[in-house]
Amino acid sequence: MTTLTTQFGRHIKDLVSILLGKEGSGGLRNRFVRGTTGIFGLNVAMNGMIFVISLILARLLGSAGYGAYTYALSWILVLGIPAGLGMSGLLIRNVSAYQTQSAWGLMSGIIRWANRVTLFGSLGIGLLSVVILWVLGKHLDQQMLAALWLALLLLPLTAMLRIRRAIMQGLQHLVIGQLPEMLIQPLLFIIL
């Protein structure tokens, strides 16, 4: 038991030394600091743009329209999770492992496979959602129904963006992987 505790303590001490830059691992420390700073900056920018988008939409759509927009977008975000069929975690792990092993063919194959599975999964969930909306459409408010119909067009795009983010995370490009979702999407939305 004491040997296990001693080994665990040694591993913790080594990790702290690496993170503090005392073990000649400046590359790891610098990458960690750059990644953390970049993600923090993206979060600040995204939250600021979401605030601006919320103000603009609340003014333009009114309370009922803004509620319909928020409801529809929430459903797309929820449906995007099963539409990805768990590919994000798989891609992060395997792309990183294949990069380390320089197994470029395997990496290319899993990326192509994940793209197809995610596209078909998102289209299948979208088709099921269309059937449900068609059946329940007469019980919904027309403004809400229109918002849901339009939002369903975003489902495959949302699922594919998550796949791209997972691939970039697997390649250790955290900031670049989150750039489309956290900065470009809200910016384009404000412009449009």
Short mmCIF file of C-alpha atoms in Angstrom, two decimals, residues 77-182:
data_model
loop_
_atom_site.label_atom_id
_atom_site.label_comp_id
_atom_site.label_asym_id
_atom_site.label_seq_id
_atom_site.Cartn_x
_atom_site.Cartn_y
_atom_site.Cartn_z
CA LEU A 77 -28.84 21.49 -29.79
CA VAL A 78 -30.51 18.59 -27.96
CA LEU A 79 -31.10 16.59 -31.16
CA GLY A 80 -27.50 17.24 -32.23
CA ILE A 81 -26.21 15.09 -29.38
CA PRO A 82 -27.73 11.78 -30.55
CA ALA A 83 -27.19 12.83 -34.18
CA GLY A 84 -23.45 12.65 -33.56
CA LEU A 85 -23.84 9.04 -32.36
CA GLY A 86 -20.94 9.46 -29.91
CA MET A 87 -18.41 10.08 -32.65
CA SER A 88 -16.82 13.09 -30.91
CA GLY A 89 -15.19 11.11 -28.10
CA LEU A 90 -14.14 8.34 -30.46
CA LEU A 91 -12.56 10.80 -32.88
CA ILE A 92 -10.67 12.73 -30.21
CA ARG A 93 -9.12 9.51 -28.90
CA ASN A 94 -8.40 7.80 -32.19
CA VAL A 95 -7.21 10.82 -34.18
CA SER A 96 -4.77 11.63 -31.39
CA ALA A 97 -3.54 8.03 -31.25
CA TYR A 98 -3.22 7.77 -35.04
CA GLN A 99 -1.30 11.04 -35.15
CA THR A 100 1.12 9.76 -32.51
CA GLN A 101 1.60 6.52 -34.47
CA SER A 102 1.77 8.38 -37.83
CA ALA A 103 -1.04 6.11 -39.05
CA TRP A 104 -2.37 8.60 -41.58
CA GLY A 105 -4.37 6.04 -43.53
CA LEU A 106 -6.22 4.90 -40.41
CA MET A 107 -6.86 8.52 -39.45
CA SER A 108 -8.25 9.31 -42.89
CA GLY A 109 -10.45 6.21 -42.78
CA ILE A 110 -11.96 6.93 -39.38
CA ILE A 111 -12.63 10.55 -40.35
CA ARG A 112 -14.43 9.50 -43.54
CA TRP A 113 -16.40 6.84 -41.64
CA ALA A 114 -17.36 9.27 -38.86
CA ASN A 115 -18.49 11.86 -41.44
CA ARG A 116 -20.76 9.34 -43.15
CA VAL A 117 -22.19 7.93 -39.93
CA THR A 118 -22.83 11.39 -38.50
CA LEU A 119 -24.40 12.68 -41.70
CA PHE A 120 -26.73 9.70 -41.99
CA GLY A 121 -27.48 9.77 -38.27
CA SER A 122 -28.36 13.46 -38.34
CA LEU A 123 -30.47 13.04 -41.48
CA GLY A 124 -32.29 10.10 -39.87
CA ILE A 125 -33.03 12.03 -36.69
CA GLY A 126 -34.04 15.01 -38.82
CA LEU A 127 -36.43 12.84 -40.84
CA LEU A 128 -37.94 11.42 -37.65
CA SER A 129 -38.33 14.97 -36.35
CA VAL A 130 -40.05 16.02 -39.58
CA VAL A 131 -42.56 13.18 -39.18
CA ILE A 132 -43.21 14.15 -35.55
CA LEU A 133 -43.65 17.82 -36.51
CA TRP A 134 -45.99 16.89 -39.32
CA VAL A 135 -48.15 14.80 -36.97
CA LEU A 136 -48.12 17.32 -34.09
CA GLY A 137 -48.09 20.42 -36.29
CA LYS A 138 -51.77 21.20 -35.92
CA HIS A 139 -51.34 21.46 -32.13
CA LEU A 140 -48.48 23.98 -32.26
CA ASP A 141 -48.48 27.72 -32.75
CA GLN A 142 -47.69 28.59 -36.39
CA GLN A 143 -44.77 30.83 -35.44
CA MET A 144 -43.30 28.03 -33.32
CA LEU A 145 -43.86 25.49 -36.09
CA ALA A 146 -42.13 27.70 -38.66
CA ALA A 147 -39.17 28.18 -36.34
CA LEU A 148 -38.88 24.43 -35.77
CA TRP A 149 -39.05 23.70 -39.52
CA LEU A 150 -36.27 26.19 -40.23
CA ALA A 151 -34.17 24.99 -37.31
CA LEU A 152 -34.28 21.39 -38.56
CA LEU A 153 -32.17 22.53 -41.50
CA LEU A 154 -29.38 23.25 -39.02
CA LEU A 155 -29.29 19.74 -37.55
CA PRO A 156 -26.85 18.13 -40.04
CA LEU A 157 -24.69 21.25 -40.00
CA THR A 158 -24.52 21.25 -36.19
CA ALA A 159 -23.63 17.55 -36.08
CA MET A 160 -20.92 17.95 -38.72
CA LEU A 161 -19.44 20.95 -36.91
CA ARG A 162 -19.11 18.84 -33.78
CA ILE A 163 -17.23 16.22 -35.80
CA ARG A 164 -14.82 18.88 -37.11
CA ARG A 165 -14.26 20.18 -33.59
CA ALA A 166 -13.49 16.65 -32.33
CA ILE A 167 -10.99 16.09 -35.14
CA MET A 168 -9.20 19.35 -34.35
CA GLN A 169 -9.15 18.49 -30.63
CA GLY A 170 -7.65 15.12 -31.47
CA LEU A 171 -4.93 16.93 -33.41
CA GLN A 172 -4.30 19.15 -30.34
CA HIS A 173 -5.63 22.28 -32.06
CA LEU A 174 -8.15 23.21 -29.37
CA VAL A 175 -8.57 26.88 -30.22
CA ILE A 176 -8.80 26.37 -33.98
CA GLY A 177 -11.25 23.50 -33.42
CA GLN A 178 -13.64 25.72 -31.47
CA LEU A 179 -13.22 28.81 -33.63
CA PRO A 180 -16.11 28.05 -36.06
CA GLU A 181 -18.62 27.28 -33.31
CA MET A 182 -17.61 29.95 -30.82
#
